[in-house]
Amino acid sequence: MNRAILPGEVVLEDAWRSFPARNDRAATLKELFTSFRSRRHPDVPDTHALAGVSLHINRGETVGIIGRNGAGKTSTLRVLAGIIPLHHGRAECGGRVATLIELGAGFGREFTGRENIRVNAALHGMGREEIDARIDEMIEFSELGHFIDSPIKTYSSGMLVRLGFAVAAHIDADVLLIDEVLAVGDEAFQRKCLRRIAERIEEGATLVLVSHSPATIERACRRVVVLDGGQVTYDGPTAQGLRFYHRQLGLEEAEPAMAGLPSGAPLAIAQARLEDGEGQPRQIFAPGERLRAALLLDPVPAAAEEREVELVIEVRQFPDRPVFRTAQTTPTGAGRRQVSFEIPRLNLLGGDYDLAVGVREGGEDAPVVFDRVLAFSVVAAEGAEGVVDLRGTWELEPTPVEVRP
């Protein structure tokens, strides 16, 4: 007989979960009621997402789960959260569990962010008085500003992460189950989330984190579990686990850090931030709002004689699709100075974007070395889809037009 587990304890014992392989399209609703034939291919075996996985995590441990796509990482979190059942074995978490696994899970698209906070917090076991006492703190943490009172169907994926984590971070949970969704948020918000996770760990919470980012795993977790084909291939200290995983992928070293301006570059970008029309720091905008990139440039003393270079700004749709680029020539020896680039009307539609700042020498054919990336989100607009806001005026003549032969 299995013993009762303690708050904060996580147990997987000989966990098996498989999914049927299908050889054709999914059935329509009509076909489900009128056809009783099996849609499973007779010659294709089921896919084992988990094949005898056993894990024991003590209260207060920080465990990262990594592996190739399809290795069983998300399935592990889902069975621990009780979202999907096991076919065989045991999966159990002790105490209150806070989950952040799927974007928008548990949210109503027609409800506002504020309303969804209340509903989602209640689903996690918080009472009305507890929600009332913490809702202002949750809203402030999300940094959604006045968009908190907009329906979340207008939110980008990055905004949904902010909303979901704002709830999860303020639940007095014994176990935190977090999937790759944090990768959608901008870097500053990721650091803020990791700080909050660290605070919860200091208070004794257990963390189980799925991520493809070795840097995130290394910062947040002291133990790593490597999954491959639904089985545990490594379970131990983080540093050795990351080396094991990269050897498994055929890589000698971890992924390289993002390149900054090379040594000897004539300029250094000392500070960079996004602002709204009032000059206040912002990361979330509505279509048509004013956006300003404020930069502080420093000349590098070790650079060669004064010359002109190009300061380049590129806007990308997340993660790496360029949508706009502009450049401005600037001298290198003018001392510390402020530079800004302002978009008076942001003609982008809903989504997550990056504004990258870099330096180019040698003309238009020379490569640009990007040094700073500022993430921002745009709220979805009613009646328009895509990337660029080109909404115009429709005109429909009230009477039919005579067609002549």
Coordinates of C-alpha atoms in Angstrom, one line a residue:
M1 CA 0.0 0.0 0.0
N2 CA 1.4 3.4 -1.0
R3 CA 2.1 5.8 1.9
A4 CA 0.6 9.3 1.9
I5 CA 3.0 11.8 0.5
L6 CA 4.0 15.0 2.3
P7 CA 3.2 18.6 1.1
G8 CA 5.8 19.6 -1.5
E9 CA 6.7 16.0 -2.3
V10 CA 6.4 14.7 -5.9
V11 CA 6.2 11.1 -6.9
L12 CA 6.1 9.2 -10.2
E13 CA 6.2 5.4 -9.9
D14 CA 6.5 3.3 -13.1
A15 CA 4.4 5.8 -15.0
W16 CA 3.1 4.8 -18.4
R17 CA 1.1 6.9 -20.8
S18 CA 0.6 6.3 -24.5
F19 CA -1.3 7.9 -27.3
P20 CA -2.8 6.1 -30.3
A21 CA -1.2 6.6 -33.7
R22 CA -3.7 7.7 -36.4
N23 CA -3.3 7.2 -40.1
D24 CA -5.9 9.7 -41.3
R25 CA -7.7 12.9 -40.4
A26 CA -9.7 13.3 -37.2
A27 CA -13.3 12.3 -37.4
T28 CA -16.0 14.9 -37.8
L29 CA -18.8 15.1 -35.3
K30 CA -21.2 13.4 -37.7
E31 CA -18.7 10.6 -38.3
L32 CA -18.3 10.0 -34.6
F33 CA -22.0 9.4 -34.3
T34 CA -22.5 7.4 -37.6
S35 CA -19.3 5.3 -37.8
F36 CA -18.0 2.8 -35.3
R37 CA -14.9 1.8 -37.2
S38 CA -11.5 2.1 -35.5
R39 CA -9.4 5.0 -36.8
R40 CA -6.2 3.5 -35.4
H41 CA -3.7 2.1 -37.9
P42 CA -3.4 -1.6 -37.3
D43 CA 0.3 -1.7 -38.1
V44 CA 1.5 1.4 -36.2
P45 CA 2.0 0.9 -32.4
D46 CA 0.9 3.5 -29.9
T47 CA 3.4 6.2 -29.1
H48 CA 4.7 6.0 -25.5
A49 CA 4.9 9.5 -24.1
L50 CA 6.0 7.9 -20.7
A51 CA 7.4 4.4 -20.6
G52 CA 8.0 3.4 -17.0
V53 CA 9.2 6.8 -15.6
S54 CA 10.0 6.8 -11.9
L55 CA 10.9 10.0 -10.1
H56 CA 11.0 11.1 -6.4
I57 CA 11.3 14.8 -5.6
N58 CA 11.5 16.0 -2.1
R59 CA 10.0 19.2 -0.7
G60 CA 12.1 22.2 -1.6
E61 CA 14.0 20.6 -4.5
T62 CA 14.4 22.4 -7.8
V63 CA 14.2 20.0 -10.7
G64 CA 14.6 20.8 -14.4
I65 CA 13.3 18.4 -17.1
I66 CA 14.9 18.6 -20.5
G67 CA 15.0 16.5 -23.6
R68 CA 14.3 16.4 -27.3
N69 CA 10.9 17.3 -28.8
G70 CA 8.6 14.5 -28.1
A71 CA 10.7 13.1 -25.2
G72 CA 7.8 13.2 -22.7
K73 CA 8.6 16.5 -20.8
T74 CA 5.2 18.1 -21.1
S75 CA 3.4 14.8 -20.6
T76 CA 5.2 14.4 -17.3
L77 CA 3.9 17.8 -16.1
R78 CA 0.4 17.0 -17.3
V79 CA 0.1 13.8 -15.5
L80 CA 1.6 15.4 -12.3
A81 CA -1.0 18.2 -12.6
G82 CA -3.8 15.7 -13.1
I83 CA -4.6 17.0 -16.6
I84 CA -4.2 13.6 -18.2
P85 CA -4.5 10.2 -16.5
L86 CA -1.8 7.5 -16.5
H87 CA -2.5 4.1 -18.1
H88 CA -0.4 2.5 -15.4
G89 CA 1.6 3.6 -12.4
R90 CA 1.3 6.4 -9.9
A91 CA 1.6 10.2 -10.2
E92 CA 1.0 12.4 -7.2
C93 CA 1.9 15.9 -5.8
G94 CA 1.6 16.7 -2.1
G95 CA -0.3 19.8 -1.0
R96 CA -1.4 22.7 -3.1
V97 CA -0.2 22.7 -6.7
A98 CA 0.3 25.8 -9.0
T99 CA 0.6 25.0 -12.7
L100 CA 1.6 27.1 -15.7
I101 CA 1.7 24.6 -18.5
E102 CA -0.4 25.8 -21.5
L103 CA -1.0 29.4 -22.6
G104 CA -4.5 30.5 -21.7
A105 CA -5.4 27.2 -19.9
G106 CA -8.2 27.9 -17.5
F107 CA -8.9 31.3 -19.0
G108 CA -12.2 32.5 -20.6
R109 CA -11.5 34.4 -23.8
E110 CA -14.4 36.7 -23.4
F111 CA -13.5 37.7 -19.8
T112 CA -11.2 40.5 -19.0
G113 CA -7.7 39.9 -17.5
R114 CA -9.1 41.0 -14.0
E115 CA -12.0 38.6 -14.2
N116 CA -9.7 35.8 -15.3
I117 CA -7.4 36.4 -12.4
R118 CA -10.3 35.8 -10.0
V119 CA -11.6 32.7 -11.8
N120 CA -8.1 31.2 -12.2
A121 CA -7.1 31.9 -8.6
A122 CA -10.4 30.3 -7.4
L123 CA -9.6 27.2 -9.5
H124 CA -6.3 27.0 -7.7
G125 CA -8.1 26.8 -4.4
M126 CA -7.9 30.5 -3.3
G127 CA -10.9 31.8 -1.4
R128 CA -12.6 35.1 -2.1
E129 CA -11.0 37.0 0.8
E130 CA -7.6 35.7 -0.2
I131 CA -8.2 36.8 -3.8
D132 CA -9.4 40.2 -2.8
A133 CA -6.3 40.7 -0.6
R134 CA -3.9 39.8 -3.4
I135 CA -5.5 40.8 -6.7
D136 CA -3.9 44.3 -6.8
E137 CA -0.5 42.7 -6.2
M138 CA -1.2 40.2 -9.0
I139 CA -2.2 43.0 -11.4
E140 CA 0.9 45.0 -10.6
F141 CA 3.1 42.0 -11.1
S142 CA 1.6 41.3 -14.6
E143 CA 2.5 44.8 -15.8
L144 CA -0.5 44.7 -18.0
G145 CA -1.6 48.2 -17.0
H146 CA -5.1 49.3 -18.2
F147 CA -5.2 46.3 -20.5
I148 CA -6.1 44.2 -17.4
D149 CA -9.7 45.3 -18.1
S150 CA -9.7 44.2 -21.8
P151 CA -11.0 40.8 -22.9
I152 CA -8.1 38.4 -23.1
K153 CA -9.1 37.4 -26.6
T154 CA -7.2 40.6 -27.5
Y155 CA -4.0 39.5 -25.7
S156 CA -0.8 38.2 -27.3
S157 CA 0.9 35.1 -26.1
G158 CA 3.4 37.2 -24.1
M159 CA 0.5 38.9 -22.3
L160 CA -1.1 35.6 -21.5
V161 CA 2.1 34.4 -19.9
R162 CA 2.2 37.6 -17.8
L163 CA -1.4 37.0 -16.7
G164 CA -0.9 33.3 -16.0
F165 CA 2.3 33.7 -14.0
A166 CA 0.9 36.6 -12.0
V167 CA -1.7 34.2 -10.6
A168 CA 0.7 31.2 -10.2
A169 CA 3.3 33.4 -8.5
H170 CA 0.9 34.5 -5.8
I171 CA -0.5 31.2 -4.8
D172 CA 0.9 29.7 -1.6
A173 CA 1.7 26.5 -3.5
D174 CA 3.7 23.6 -2.2
V175 CA 4.6 22.5 -5.8
L176 CA 5.2 24.7 -8.9
L177 CA 4.8 23.0 -12.2
I178 CA 6.0 25.3 -15.0
D179 CA 6.4 24.4 -18.7
E180 CA 8.2 26.2 -21.6
V181 CA 5.7 29.0 -21.6
L182 CA 8.2 31.3 -19.8
A183 CA 10.2 31.4 -23.0
V184 CA 7.4 33.5 -24.6
G185 CA 7.9 36.4 -22.2
D186 CA 10.5 39.1 -22.6
E187 CA 13.8 38.8 -20.9
A188 CA 13.1 41.3 -18.2
F189 CA 9.9 39.6 -17.2
Q190 CA 11.6 36.2 -17.3
R191 CA 14.2 37.5 -14.8
K192 CA 11.3 38.8 -12.7
C193 CA 9.6 35.4 -12.8
L194 CA 12.8 33.6 -11.8
R195 CA 13.2 36.0 -8.9
R196 CA 9.7 35.2 -7.7
I197 CA 10.3 31.5 -8.2
A198 CA 13.5 31.8 -6.1
E199 CA 11.4 33.5 -3.3
R200 CA 8.9 30.7 -3.3
I201 CA 11.7 28.1 -3.2
E202 CA 13.2 30.0 -0.2
E203 CA 9.8 29.6 1.5
G204 CA 10.0 25.8 0.9
A205 CA 8.1 25.3 -2.4
T206 CA 9.1 22.5 -4.8
L207 CA 9.8 23.5 -8.5
V208 CA 9.5 21.2 -11.5
L209 CA 10.5 23.2 -14.6
V210 CA 10.5 22.2 -18.3
S211 CA 12.7 24.3 -20.6
H212 CA 14.8 24.1 -23.7
S213 CA 17.0 26.9 -22.4
P214 CA 20.1 25.6 -20.6
A215 CA 20.7 29.0 -19.1
T216 CA 17.2 29.0 -17.5
I217 CA 17.7 25.5 -16.1
E218 CA 21.1 26.4 -14.8
R219 CA 19.8 29.5 -13.0
A220 CA 16.7 27.9 -11.5
C221 CA 17.5 24.2 -10.9
R222 CA 20.0 22.2 -8.8
R223 CA 18.9 18.9 -10.3
V224 CA 18.2 17.8 -13.9
V225 CA 16.2 15.0 -15.3
V226 CA 16.9 14.1 -19.0
L227 CA 14.1 12.3 -20.8
D228 CA 14.4 10.5 -24.2
G229 CA 11.7 8.4 -25.8
G230 CA 9.6 8.6 -22.6
Q231 CA 12.3 7.3 -20.4
V232 CA 14.8 8.8 -17.9
T233 CA 18.3 8.7 -19.3
Y234 CA 19.9 11.0 -16.6
D235 CA 18.9 12.2 -13.1
G236 CA 21.4 14.1 -11.1
P237 CA 23.3 17.5 -10.6
T238 CA 22.5 20.2 -13.1
A239 CA 26.0 20.9 -14.5
Q240 CA 26.6 17.2 -15.3
G241 CA 23.1 16.8 -16.7
L242 CA 23.4 19.7 -19.2
R243 CA 26.7 18.2 -20.4
F244 CA 25.1 14.8 -20.7
Y245 CA 22.2 16.3 -22.7
H246 CA 24.4 18.1 -25.1
R247 CA 26.5 15.0 -25.7
Q248 CA 23.2 13.2 -26.4
L249 CA 22.5 15.8 -29.0
G250 CA 26.0 15.5 -30.5
L251 CA 27.1 18.9 -29.3
E252 CA 30.4 19.5 -27.5
E253 CA 29.3 22.7 -25.7
A254 CA 26.2 24.4 -24.5
E255 CA 24.5 26.8 -26.9
P256 CA 26.6 30.0 -27.4
A257 CA 25.5 33.2 -25.7
M258 CA 23.9 35.9 -27.8
A259 CA 26.6 38.0 -29.5
G260 CA 27.1 41.5 -28.3
L261 CA 29.1 44.3 -29.9
P262 CA 32.6 43.0 -30.5
S263 CA 35.7 44.4 -28.8
G264 CA 36.9 47.5 -30.6
A265 CA 33.4 48.5 -31.6
P266 CA 33.2 52.4 -31.8
L267 CA 30.0 52.6 -29.7
A268 CA 28.5 51.0 -26.7
I269 CA 24.8 51.0 -26.0
A270 CA 24.8 51.8 -22.3
Q271 CA 21.0 51.9 -21.8
A272 CA 17.9 51.1 -23.9
R273 CA 14.2 51.1 -23.1
L274 CA 10.8 51.5 -24.7
E275 CA 8.5 54.3 -23.8
D276 CA 5.0 55.5 -24.5
G277 CA 3.8 58.9 -25.7
E278 CA 4.2 60.3 -22.2
G279 CA 7.8 59.1 -21.8
Q280 CA 6.9 56.3 -19.4
P281 CA 8.5 52.9 -19.7
R282 CA 6.1 50.5 -21.5
Q283 CA 6.1 47.0 -22.9
I284 CA 2.5 46.6 -24.0
F285 CA 0.9 48.8 -26.6
A286 CA -2.3 49.1 -28.6
P287 CA -2.3 49.5 -32.4
G288 CA -2.0 53.2 -33.2
E289 CA -0.2 54.2 -30.0
R290 CA 3.0 56.1 -30.0
L291 CA 6.2 54.0 -29.3
R292 CA 9.6 55.5 -28.6
A293 CA 13.0 53.7 -28.2
A294 CA 15.2 55.7 -25.9
L295 CA 19.0 54.9 -26.1
L296 CA 22.0 56.1 -24.2
L297 CA 25.3 55.7 -26.3
D298 CA 28.8 55.7 -25.0
P299 CA 31.9 56.1 -27.1
V300 CA 34.5 53.4 -26.6
P301 CA 37.9 55.0 -25.6
A302 CA 39.8 52.1 -27.1
A303 CA 38.1 52.6 -30.5
A304 CA 40.0 54.0 -33.5
E305 CA 39.8 57.6 -34.6
E306 CA 36.4 59.3 -34.9
R307 CA 34.3 58.2 -37.8
E308 CA 30.7 57.8 -38.8
V309 CA 28.8 54.6 -38.2
E310 CA 25.1 53.6 -38.6
L311 CA 22.9 53.0 -35.6
V312 CA 20.3 50.4 -36.8
I313 CA 16.9 49.5 -35.4
E314 CA 15.0 46.4 -36.5
V315 CA 11.5 45.4 -35.5
R316 CA 10.8 41.7 -35.6
Q317 CA 7.7 39.6 -35.1
F318 CA 8.6 37.1 -32.3
P319 CA 10.7 35.0 -32.5
D320 CA 12.8 36.2 -35.5
R321 CA 10.7 37.4 -38.5
P322 CA 11.9 40.9 -39.6
V323 CA 9.1 43.4 -40.4
F324 CA 10.9 46.7 -40.5
R325 CA 14.5 48.2 -40.4
T326 CA 15.8 51.7 -40.3
A327 CA 19.2 53.3 -39.8
Q328 CA 20.7 56.6 -38.7
T329 CA 24.3 57.8 -39.3
T330 CA 26.0 59.0 -36.1
P331 CA 29.6 60.1 -35.3
T332 CA 31.5 58.0 -32.8
G333 CA 33.4 60.7 -30.9
A334 CA 30.6 63.0 -29.7
G335 CA 30.7 61.8 -26.1
R336 CA 27.9 60.3 -24.1
R337 CA 24.6 61.2 -25.7
Q338 CA 21.0 60.3 -25.9
V339 CA 19.4 59.1 -29.1
S340 CA 15.7 58.2 -29.6
F341 CA 13.7 56.7 -32.4
E342 CA 9.9 57.4 -32.3
I343 CA 7.1 55.7 -34.1
P344 CA 4.2 58.2 -33.9
R345 CA 1.6 55.6 -34.8
L346 CA 2.4 51.9 -34.2
N347 CA 0.8 50.2 -37.2
L348 CA 1.3 46.6 -35.9
L349 CA -1.5 44.2 -35.0
G350 CA -1.7 41.9 -32.1
G351 CA 1.3 39.8 -31.2
D352 CA 4.7 39.7 -29.6
Y353 CA 7.6 41.6 -31.1
D354 CA 11.2 42.5 -30.6
L355 CA 13.0 45.8 -31.2
A356 CA 16.7 45.1 -31.8
V357 CA 19.3 47.8 -31.7
G358 CA 22.7 47.4 -33.4
V359 CA 25.7 49.1 -35.1
R360 CA 26.8 48.8 -38.7
E361 CA 30.1 50.0 -40.3
G362 CA 31.0 50.0 -43.9
G363 CA 27.7 50.8 -45.7
E364 CA 24.5 49.0 -46.5
D365 CA 26.2 45.8 -47.5
A366 CA 28.0 45.4 -44.2
P367 CA 26.6 43.1 -41.5
V368 CA 24.8 44.6 -38.5
V369 CA 25.9 43.5 -35.0
F370 CA 22.9 43.7 -32.7
D371 CA 23.6 44.4 -29.1
R372 CA 20.2 45.0 -27.4
V373 CA 16.8 43.4 -27.9
L374 CA 13.7 45.0 -26.3
A375 CA 10.6 42.9 -26.2
F376 CA 7.1 44.3 -26.4
S377 CA 3.5 43.1 -27.1
V378 CA 0.7 44.6 -29.1
V379 CA -3.0 44.0 -28.2
A380 CA -5.1 42.4 -30.9
A381 CA -7.4 44.7 -32.8
E382 CA -11.0 44.1 -33.6
G383 CA -11.8 43.4 -37.2
A384 CA -8.2 42.9 -38.4
E385 CA -5.7 40.0 -38.6
G386 CA -2.1 39.8 -39.7
V387 CA 1.0 41.8 -38.8
V388 CA 0.6 45.3 -40.3
D389 CA -2.5 47.5 -39.6
L390 CA -3.8 48.5 -43.0
R391 CA -7.4 48.9 -42.1
G392 CA -9.3 51.2 -44.5
T393 CA -12.8 52.0 -45.4
W394 CA -15.3 49.6 -47.0
E395 CA -17.9 51.0 -49.4
L396 CA -20.7 48.9 -50.8
E397 CA -23.0 50.5 -53.4
P398 CA -26.7 50.1 -52.3
T399 CA -28.0 49.4 -55.8
P400 CA -26.7 46.7 -58.2
V401 CA -24.6 47.7 -61.2
E402 CA -26.0 47.1 -64.6
V403 CA -23.8 44.6 -66.6
R404 CA -23.6 45.4 -70.3
P405 CA -22.8 42.6 -72.8

